[in-house]
CSV table of N, CA, C and O in Angstrom, one decimal:
chain,number,residue,atom,x,y,z
A,1,MET,N,100.4,-5.4,159.1
A,1,MET,CA,99.9,-5.0,157.8
A,1,MET,C,100.9,-4.0,157.1
A,1,MET,O,101.0,-4.1,155.9
A,2,GLY,N,101.5,-3.2,157.9
A,2,GLY,CA,102.5,-2.2,157.3
A,2,GLY,C,103.7,-2.9,156.7
A,2,GLY,O,104.2,-2.4,155.7
A,3,ILE,N,104.1,-3.9,157.3
A,3,ILE,CA,105.3,-4.6,156.8
A,3,ILE,C,105.0,-5.3,155.4
A,3,ILE,O,105.8,-5.4,154.5
A,4,ILE,N,103.8,-5.8,155.3
A,4,ILE,CA,103.4,-6.5,154.0
A,4,ILE,C,103.3,-5.4,152.9
A,4,ILE,O,103.8,-5.7,151.8
A,5,ARG,N,102.7,-4.3,153.2
A,5,ARG,CA,102.6,-3.2,152.3
A,5,ARG,C,104.0,-2.7,151.8
A,5,ARG,O,104.2,-2.6,150.6
A,6,THR,N,104.9,-2.6,152.8
A,6,THR,CA,106.2,-2.2,152.5
A,6,THR,C,107.0,-3.2,151.6
A,6,THR,O,107.7,-2.8,150.7
A,7,ALA,N,106.8,-4.5,151.9
A,7,ALA,CA,107.4,-5.5,151.1
A,7,ALA,C,106.8,-5.5,149.7
A,7,ALA,O,107.6,-5.7,148.7
A,8,LEU,N,105.6,-5.3,149.5
A,8,LEU,CA,105.0,-5.3,148.2
A,8,LEU,C,105.5,-4.1,147.4
A,8,LEU,O,105.8,-4.2,146.2
A,9,ILE,N,105.6,-3.0,148.0
A,9,ILE,CA,106.1,-1.8,147.3
A,9,ILE,C,107.5,-2.0,146.9
A,9,ILE,O,107.9,-1.6,145.8
A,10,GLY,N,108.3,-2.5,147.8
A,10,GLY,CA,109.7,-2.8,147.6
A,10,GLY,C,109.9,-3.8,146.4
A,10,GLY,O,110.7,-3.6,145.5
A,11,ALA,N,109.0,-4.8,146.4
A,11,ALA,CA,109.1,-5.8,145.3
A,11,ALA,C,108.7,-5.1,143.9
A,11,ALA,O,109.3,-5.4,142.9
A,12,ALA,N,107.7,-4.2,143.9
A,12,ALA,CA,107.3,-3.5,142.7
A,12,ALA,C,108.4,-2.6,142.2
A,12,ALA,O,108.7,-2.6,141.0
A,13,VAL,N,109.1,-1.9,143.1
A,13,VAL,CA,110.2,-1.0,142.7
A,13,VAL,C,111.3,-1.8,142.2
A,13,VAL,O,111.9,-1.5,141.2
A,14,TYR,N,111.7,-2.9,142.8
A,14,TYR,CA,112.7,-3.8,142.4
A,14,TYR,C,112.5,-4.3,141.0
A,14,TYR,O,113.3,-4.3,140.1
A,15,GLY,N,111.2,-4.7,140.7
A,15,GLY,CA,110.8,-5.3,139.4
A,15,GLY,C,110.9,-4.2,138.4
A,15,GLY,O,111.4,-4.4,137.2
A,16,ALA,N,110.5,-3.0,138.7
A,16,ALA,CA,110.5,-1.9,137.7
A,16,ALA,C,112.0,-1.5,137.4
A,16,ALA,O,112.3,-1.3,136.2
A,17,VAL,N,112.8,-1.5,138.4
A,17,VAL,CA,114.3,-1.1,138.1
A,17,VAL,C,114.9,-2.2,137.3
A,17,VAL,O,115.6,-1.9,136.3
A,18,LYS,N,114.6,-3.5,137.6
A,18,LYS,CA,115.2,-4.6,136.8
A,18,LYS,C,114.7,-4.5,135.3
A,18,LYS,O,115.4,-4.7,134.4
A,19,TYR,N,113.4,-4.2,135.1
A,19,TYR,CA,112.9,-4.0,133.8
A,19,TYR,C,113.5,-2.9,133.0
A,19,TYR,O,113.8,-3.0,131.8
A,20,LEU,N,113.6,-1.8,133.7
A,20,LEU,CA,114.2,-0.6,133.0
A,20,LEU,C,115.7,-0.7,132.7
A,20,LEU,O,116.1,0.0,131.8
A,21,THR,N,116.4,-1.5,133.4
A,21,THR,CA,117.8,-1.5,133.3
A,21,THR,C,118.3,-2.8,132.5
A,21,THR,O,119.4,-3.1,132.4
A,22,LYS,N,117.3,-3.6,132.1
A,22,LYS,CA,117.6,-4.9,131.4
A,22,LYS,C,118.1,-4.5,130.0
A,22,LYS,O,117.4,-3.8,129.3
A,23,LYS,N,119.2,-5.0,129.6
A,23,LYS,CA,119.8,-4.7,128.3
A,23,LYS,C,119.2,-5.7,127.2
A,23,LYS,O,119.0,-6.8,127.4
A,24,ASP,N,119.0,-5.1,126.0
A,24,ASP,CA,118.5,-5.9,124.9
A,24,ASP,C,119.7,-6.4,124.1
A,24,ASP,O,120.9,-6.3,124.5
A,25,VAL,N,119.5,-6.9,122.9
A,25,VAL,CA,120.5,-7.5,122.1
A,25,VAL,C,121.6,-6.5,121.7
A,25,VAL,O,122.8,-6.8,121.6
A,26,LEU,N,121.2,-5.3,121.5
A,26,LEU,CA,122.1,-4.2,121.1
A,26,LEU,C,122.8,-3.5,122.3
A,26,LEU,O,123.6,-2.7,122.1
A,27,GLY,N,122.5,-3.9,123.5
A,27,GLY,CA,123.1,-3.3,124.7
A,27,GLY,C,122.4,-2.1,125.2
A,27,GLY,O,123.0,-1.4,126.0
A,28,ARG,N,121.3,-1.8,124.7
A,28,ARG,CA,120.5,-0.6,125.1
A,28,ARG,C,119.4,-1.0,126.1
A,28,ARG,O,119.0,-2.1,126.1
A,29,THR,N,119.1,-0.1,127.0
A,29,THR,CA,118.1,-0.4,128.0
A,29,THR,C,116.8,0.4,127.7
A,29,THR,O,116.9,1.4,126.9
A,30,LYS,N,115.7,0.1,128.4
A,30,LYS,CA,114.5,0.9,128.2
A,30,LYS,C,114.7,2.3,128.8
A,30,LYS,O,114.2,3.3,128.2
A,31,LEU,N,115.6,2.4,129.8
A,31,LEU,CA,115.8,3.7,130.3
A,31,LEU,C,116.6,4.6,129.3
A,31,LEU,O,116.3,5.8,129.3
A,32,ASP,N,117.5,4.0,128.5
A,32,ASP,CA,118.1,4.8,127.5
A,32,ASP,C,117.1,5.3,126.5
A,32,ASP,O,117.2,6.4,126.0
A,33,GLU,N,116.2,4.5,126.1
A,33,GLU,CA,115.2,4.9,125.1
A,33,GLU,C,114.3,6.0,125.7
A,33,GLU,O,114.0,7.0,125.0
A,34,ILE,N,114.0,5.9,127.0
A,34,ILE,CA,113.2,7.0,127.6
A,34,ILE,C,114.0,8.3,127.6
A,34,ILE,O,113.4,9.4,127.3
A,35,LYS,N,115.2,8.2,127.9
A,35,LYS,CA,116.1,9.4,128.0
A,35,LYS,C,116.2,10.0,126.6
A,35,LYS,O,116.3,11.3,126.4
A,36,ASP,N,116.3,9.2,125.5
A,36,ASP,CA,116.4,9.7,124.2
A,36,ASP,C,115.1,10.4,123.7
A,36,ASP,O,115.1,11.4,123.0
A,37,ARG,N,113.9,9.9,124.2
A,37,ARG,CA,112.7,10.4,123.7
A,37,ARG,C,112.1,11.6,124.6
A,37,ARG,O,111.2,12.2,124.2
A,38,ALA,N,112.7,11.8,125.7
A,38,ALA,CA,112.2,12.8,126.7
A,38,ALA,C,112.1,14.2,126.1
A,38,ALA,O,111.1,14.9,126.3
A,39,PRO,N,113.1,14.7,125.4
A,39,PRO,CA,113.0,16.1,124.8
A,39,PRO,C,111.8,16.2,123.9
A,39,PRO,O,111.1,17.2,123.9
A,40,GLU,N,111.6,15.2,123.1
A,40,GLU,CA,110.4,15.2,122.2
A,40,GLU,C,109.1,15.3,123.0
A,40,GLU,O,108.2,16.0,122.6
A,41,TRP,N,109.0,14.5,124.0
A,41,TRP,CA,107.8,14.5,124.8
A,41,TRP,C,107.6,15.8,125.6
A,41,TRP,O,106.5,16.3,125.7
A,42,ILE,N,108.7,16.4,126.0
A,42,ILE,CA,108.6,17.7,126.7
A,42,ILE,C,108.1,18.8,125.7
A,42,ILE,O,107.3,19.6,126.0
A,43,GLU,N,108.6,18.7,124.5
A,43,GLU,CA,108.1,19.7,123.5
A,43,GLU,C,106.7,19.5,123.1
A,43,GLU,O,105.9,20.5,123.0
A,44,LYS,N,106.2,18.3,123.0
A,44,LYS,CA,104.8,18.0,122.8
A,44,LYS,C,104.0,18.5,124.0
A,44,LYS,O,102.9,19.1,123.8
A,45,ALA,N,104.4,18.3,125.2
A,45,ALA,CA,103.7,18.8,126.4
A,45,ALA,C,103.6,20.3,126.4
A,45,ALA,O,102.6,20.9,126.7
A,46,ARG,N,104.7,21.0,126.0
A,46,ARG,CA,104.7,22.4,126.0
A,46,ARG,C,103.7,23.0,124.9
A,46,ARG,O,103.0,23.9,125.2
A,47,SER,N,103.7,22.4,123.8
A,47,SER,CA,102.8,22.8,122.7
A,47,SER,C,101.3,22.5,123.1
A,47,SER,O,100.5,23.3,122.8
A,48,ALA,N,101.1,21.4,123.8
A,48,ALA,CA,99.7,21.1,124.2
A,48,ALA,C,99.3,22.1,125.3
A,48,ALA,O,98.2,22.6,125.3
A,49,ALA,N,100.2,22.5,126.2
A,49,ALA,CA,99.9,23.4,127.2
A,49,ALA,C,99.6,24.8,126.6
A,49,ALA,O,98.7,25.5,127.0
A,50,ASN,N,100.4,25.2,125.6
A,50,ASN,CA,100.2,26.5,125.0
A,50,ASN,C,98.8,26.5,124.2
A,50,ASN,O,98.1,27.5,124.2
A,51,ASP,N,98.5,25.4,123.5
A,51,ASP,CA,97.2,25.3,122.9
A,51,ASP,C,96.1,25.4,123.9
A,51,ASP,O,95.0,26.0,123.6
A,52,PHE,N,96.2,24.7,125.0
A,52,PHE,CA,95.2,24.8,126.0
A,52,PHE,C,95.0,26.2,126.6
A,52,PHE,O,93.9,26.7,126.8
A,53,LYS,N,96.1,26.9,126.8
A,53,LYS,CA,96.0,28.3,127.3
A,53,LYS,C,95.4,29.2,126.3
A,53,LYS,O,94.6,30.0,126.7
A,54,THR,N,95.7,29.0,125.0
A,54,THR,CA,95.0,29.9,124.0
A,54,THR,C,93.5,29.6,123.8
A,54,THR,O,92.8,30.5,123.5
A,55,ARG,N,93.1,28.4,124.0
A,55,ARG,CA,91.7,28.0,123.9
A,55,ARG,C,90.9,28.5,125.1
A,55,ARG,O,89.7,28.8,124.9
A,56,THR,N,91.5,28.5,126.2
A,56,THR,CA,90.7,28.9,127.4
A,56,THR,C,90.7,30.4,127.6
A,56,THR,O,89.9,30.9,128.4
A,57,ILE,N,91.6,31.2,127.0
A,57,ILE,CA,91.6,32.6,127.2
A,57,ILE,C,90.6,33.3,126.3
A,57,ILE,O,90.1,33.1,125.4
């Protein structure tokens, strides 16, 4: 049972890596898009955390 579970997890990781590193017509990958948008998401998360802190205090 453990070998089947390990094989399924490995196949899922392989599929995710292939999807994230697949290049589009312009030569960019999904991973490049995620890296470009990460600072924006971090700033949104920080502001949401600060809003949450001010509401709960």
